[in-house]
PDB file of C-alpha atoms in Angstrom:
ATOM      1  CA  MET A   1      65.360 113.154 103.971  1.00 71.00           C
ATOM      2  CA  ASN A   2      66.022 111.601 107.357  1.00 91.00           C
ATOM      3  CA  LEU A   3      64.505 108.367 108.659  1.00 90.00           C
ATOM      4  CA  LYS A   4      62.009 110.081 110.974  1.00 86.00           C
ATOM      5  CA  LYS A   5      60.638 112.238 108.175  1.00 90.00           C
ATOM      6  CA  GLY A   6      60.524 109.252 105.831  1.00 90.00           C
ATOM      7  CA  MET A   7      58.524 107.240 108.364  1.00 89.00           C
ATOM      8  CA  ARG A   8      56.148 110.169 108.799  1.00 94.00           C
ATOM      9  CA  TYR A   9      55.416 110.275 105.076  1.00 95.00           C
ATOM     10  CA  VAL A  10      54.999 106.500 104.873  1.00 93.00           C
ATOM     11  CA  MET A  11      52.485 106.573 107.736  1.00 95.00           C
ATOM     12  CA  ALA A  12      50.744 109.661 106.324  1.00 97.00           C
ATOM     13  CA  ILE A  13      50.093 107.694 103.136  1.00 97.00           C
ATOM     14  CA  LEU A  14      49.534 104.231 104.607  1.00 96.00           C
ATOM     15  CA  PHE A  15      47.082 105.013 107.402  1.00 98.00           C
ATOM     16  CA  PRO A  16      44.654 107.165 105.384  1.00 98.00           C
ATOM     17  CA  LEU A  17      44.642 104.587 102.578  1.00 98.00           C
ATOM     18  CA  VAL A  18      43.901 101.761 105.000  1.00 97.00           C
ATOM     19  CA  GLY A  19      41.369 104.001 106.756  1.00 98.00           C
ATOM     20  CA  ILE A  20      39.527 104.601 103.483  1.00 98.00           C
ATOM     21  CA  THR A  21      39.443 100.840 102.974  1.00 97.00           C
ATOM     22  CA  HIS A  22      37.463 100.563 106.226  1.00 97.00           C
ATOM     23  CA  PHE A  23      34.650 102.310 104.337  1.00 98.00           C
ATOM     24  CA  THR A  24      35.107 100.857 100.852  1.00 97.00           C
ATOM     25  CA  ASN A  25      35.702  97.243 101.930  1.00 95.00           C
ATOM     26  CA  SER A  26      34.315  97.111 105.461  1.00 96.00           C
ATOM     27  CA  SER A  27      33.512  93.397 105.164  1.00 93.00           C
ATOM     28  CA  PHE A  28      37.261  92.660 105.271  1.00 92.00           C
ATOM     29  CA  PHE A  29      37.549  94.353 108.662  1.00 95.00           C
ATOM     30  CA  LEU A  30      34.221  93.127 110.035  1.00 96.00           C
ATOM     31  CA  VAL A  31      35.479  89.544 109.843  1.00 95.00           C
ATOM     32  CA  ILE A  32      38.334  90.234 112.258  1.00 95.00           C
ATOM     33  CA  VAL A  33      36.386  92.143 114.914  1.00 96.00           C
ATOM     34  CA  PRO A  34      36.298  89.780 117.897  1.00 96.00           C
ATOM     35  CA  PRO A  35      32.762  88.446 118.444  1.00 95.00           C
ATOM     36  CA  ALA A  36      32.828  89.545 122.094  1.00 94.00           C
ATOM     37  CA  LEU A  37      32.892  93.195 121.039  1.00 94.00           C
ATOM     38  CA  PRO A  38      29.635  95.016 120.296  1.00 96.00           C
ATOM     39  CA  TRP A  39      28.817  97.301 117.361  1.00 97.00           C
ATOM     40  CA  HIS A  40      31.132  95.695 114.812  1.00 96.00           C
ATOM     41  CA  THR A  41      30.231  97.977 111.919  1.00 97.00           C
ATOM     42  CA  SER A  42      30.535 101.103 114.047  1.00 97.00           C
ATOM     43  CA  LEU A  43      33.933  99.991 115.349  1.00 97.00           C
ATOM     44  CA  VAL A  44      35.197  99.422 111.809  1.00 98.00           C
ATOM     45  CA  TYR A  45      34.006 102.848 110.659  1.00 98.00           C
ATOM     46  CA  ILE A  46      35.296 104.621 113.765  1.00 98.00           C
ATOM     47  CA  SER A  47      38.733 103.013 113.493  1.00 98.00           C
ATOM     48  CA  GLY A  48      38.844 103.874 109.778  1.00 98.00           C
ATOM     49  CA  PHE A  49      37.923 107.491 110.489  1.00 98.00           C
ATOM     50  CA  PHE A  50      40.707 107.807 113.049  1.00 98.00           C
ATOM     51  CA  GLU A  51      43.260 106.131 110.775  1.00 98.00           C
ATOM     52  CA  ILE A  52      42.492 108.793 108.174  1.00 98.00           C
ATOM     53  CA  LEU A  53      42.460 111.642 110.699  1.00 98.00           C
ATOM     54  CA  PHE A  54      45.653 110.691 112.512  1.00 98.00           C
ATOM     55  CA  GLY A  55      47.489 109.753 109.316  1.00 98.00           C
ATOM     56  CA  ILE A  56      46.791 113.148 107.774  1.00 98.00           C
ATOM     57  CA  GLY A  57      47.460 114.770 111.142  1.00 97.00           C
ATOM     58  CA  LEU A  58      51.063 113.600 110.954  1.00 97.00           C
ATOM     59  CA  LEU A  59      51.597 116.226 108.244  1.00 96.00           C
ATOM     60  CA  THR A  60      50.281 119.106 110.340  1.00 95.00           C
ATOM     61  CA  LYS A  61      51.444 121.132 113.313  1.00 95.00           C
ATOM     62  CA  TYR A  62      49.485 118.605 115.409  1.00 96.00           C
ATOM     63  CA  ARG A  63      51.932 115.845 114.465  1.00 95.00           C
ATOM     64  CA  LYS A  64      52.634 114.793 118.064  1.00 96.00           C
ATOM     65  CA  GLN A  65      48.956 114.556 118.969  1.00 97.00           C
ATOM     66  CA  ALA A  66      48.276 112.581 115.787  1.00 98.00           C
ATOM     67  CA  ALA A  67      51.155 110.228 116.605  1.00 97.00           C
ATOM     68  CA  TYR A  68      49.826 109.606 120.105  1.00 98.00           C
ATOM     69  CA  GLY A  69      46.391 109.044 118.593  1.00 98.00           C
ATOM     70  CA  LEU A  70      47.836 106.445 116.234  1.00 98.00           C
ATOM     71  CA  ILE A  71      49.545 104.693 119.132  1.00 98.00           C
ATOM     72  CA  LEU A  72      46.250 104.455 121.020  1.00 98.00           C
ATOM     73  CA  LEU A  73      44.431 103.337 117.881  1.00 98.00           C
ATOM     74  CA  LEU A  74      47.001 100.626 117.151  1.00 98.00           C
ATOM     75  CA  ILE A  75      46.641  99.337 120.701  1.00 97.00           C
ATOM     76  CA  ALA A  76      42.839  99.453 120.423  1.00 97.00           C
ATOM     77  CA  VAL A  77      42.733  97.419 117.201  1.00 96.00           C
ATOM     78  CA  PHE A  78      45.326  94.865 118.309  1.00 97.00           C
ATOM     79  CA  PRO A  79      42.621  92.463 119.568  1.00 96.00           C
ATOM     80  CA  ALA A  80      41.365  92.219 115.973  1.00 96.00           C
ATOM     81  CA  ASN A  81      44.820  91.101 114.861  1.00 96.00           C
ATOM     82  CA  ILE A  82      44.970  88.571 117.681  1.00 96.00           C
ATOM     83  CA  TYR A  83      41.506  87.306 116.750  1.00 97.00           C
ATOM     84  CA  LEU A  84      42.645  86.825 113.157  1.00 96.00           C
ATOM     85  CA  ALA A  85      45.657  84.854 114.413  1.00 96.00           C
ATOM     86  CA  ILE A  86      43.525  82.473 116.498  1.00 96.00           C
ATOM     87  CA  SER A  87      40.298  82.228 114.500  1.00 95.00           C
ATOM     88  CA  PRO A  88      40.121  79.672 111.688  1.00 95.00           C
ATOM     89  CA  ILE A  89      36.826  81.291 110.647  1.00 94.00           C
ATOM     90  CA  ALA A  90      38.422  84.728 110.203  1.00 93.00           C
ATOM     91  CA  GLN A  91      41.433  83.191 108.459  1.00 94.00           C
ATOM     92  CA  ALA A  92      39.207  81.312 106.021  1.00 93.00           C
ATOM     93  CA  ALA A  93      37.096  84.405 105.346  1.00 91.00           C
ATOM     94  CA  LEU A  94      40.211  86.415 104.494  1.00 92.00           C
ATOM     95  CA  GLU A  95      41.846  83.489 102.693  1.00 93.00           C
ATOM     96  CA  THR A  96      44.941  83.679 104.855  1.00 93.00           C
ATOM     97  CA  SER A  97      46.794  81.203 107.016  1.00 94.00           C
ATOM     98  CA  GLN A  98      47.380  81.238 110.728  1.00 95.00           C
ATOM     99  CA  SER A  99      51.117  81.547 110.060  1.00 95.00           C
ATOM    100  CA  ILE A 100      50.649  84.740 108.066  1.00 95.00           C
ATOM    101  CA  ALA A 101      48.270  86.128 110.681  1.00 95.00           C
ATOM    102  CA  ILE A 102      50.839  85.441 113.402  1.00 96.00           C
ATOM    103  CA  VAL A 103      53.668  86.996 111.378  1.00 95.00           C
ATOM    104  CA  ARG A 104      51.544  90.158 111.051  1.00 93.00           C
ATOM    105  CA  LEU A 105      51.305  90.644 114.831  1.00 96.00           C
ATOM    106  CA  PRO A 106      54.780  92.139 115.427  1.00 96.00           C
ATOM    107  CA  PHE A 107      54.142  94.716 112.719  1.00 94.00           C
ATOM    108  CA  GLN A 108      51.722  96.438 115.109  1.00 95.00           C
ATOM    109  CA  PHE A 109      54.657  97.074 117.431  1.00 95.00           C
ATOM    110  CA  LEU A 110      56.725  98.379 114.518  1.00 95.00           C
ATOM    111  CA  PHE A 111      53.918 100.804 113.643  1.00 96.00           C
ATOM    112  CA  ILE A 112      53.630 101.854 117.294  1.00 97.00           C
ATOM    113  CA  TRP A 113      57.373 102.532 117.367  1.00 96.00           C
ATOM    114  CA  MET A 114      57.143 104.477 114.103  1.00 95.00           C
ATOM    115  CA  ALA A 115      54.324 106.601 115.519  1.00 96.00           C
ATOM    116  CA  TYR A 116      56.181 107.095 118.795  1.00 96.00           C
ATOM    117  CA  SER A 117      59.219 108.337 116.887  1.00 94.00           C
ATOM    118  CA  GLN A 118      57.064 111.227 115.667  1.00 94.00           C
ATOM    119  CA  THR A 119      56.498 112.476 119.218  1.00 93.00           C
ATOM    120  CA  LYS A 120      60.156 113.390 119.667  1.00 86.00           C
ATOM    121  CA  ASN A 121      61.586 116.808 118.764  1.00 78.00           C
ATOM    122  CA  THR A 122      64.843 115.508 117.350  1.00 57.00           C
TER     123      THR A 122
END
């Protein structure tokens, strides 16, 4: 199995599992939605739905579209990761430190790169 295919399978497992968690443990995600955004619960459910959809989509003939969808989704949810990194309230609610929240930020770019790799024919 090559690296590209391996990344596809990792994402096809990871994103649907995390997406399901948006429904089974929505309080975790609600805490990191920036207060300036409206409809917190709806945003959590919508992002979870698309994580499931695009993750599974990576295993279909619509792989490229799913990958682009994941890229857009990862960009859309990045403010939540930034909010976690700067909000002592969110950090306390999730029992994490600012250092850990900051270390998590670059992983969004890794996931974007992994998704982008699925848009290429090679």
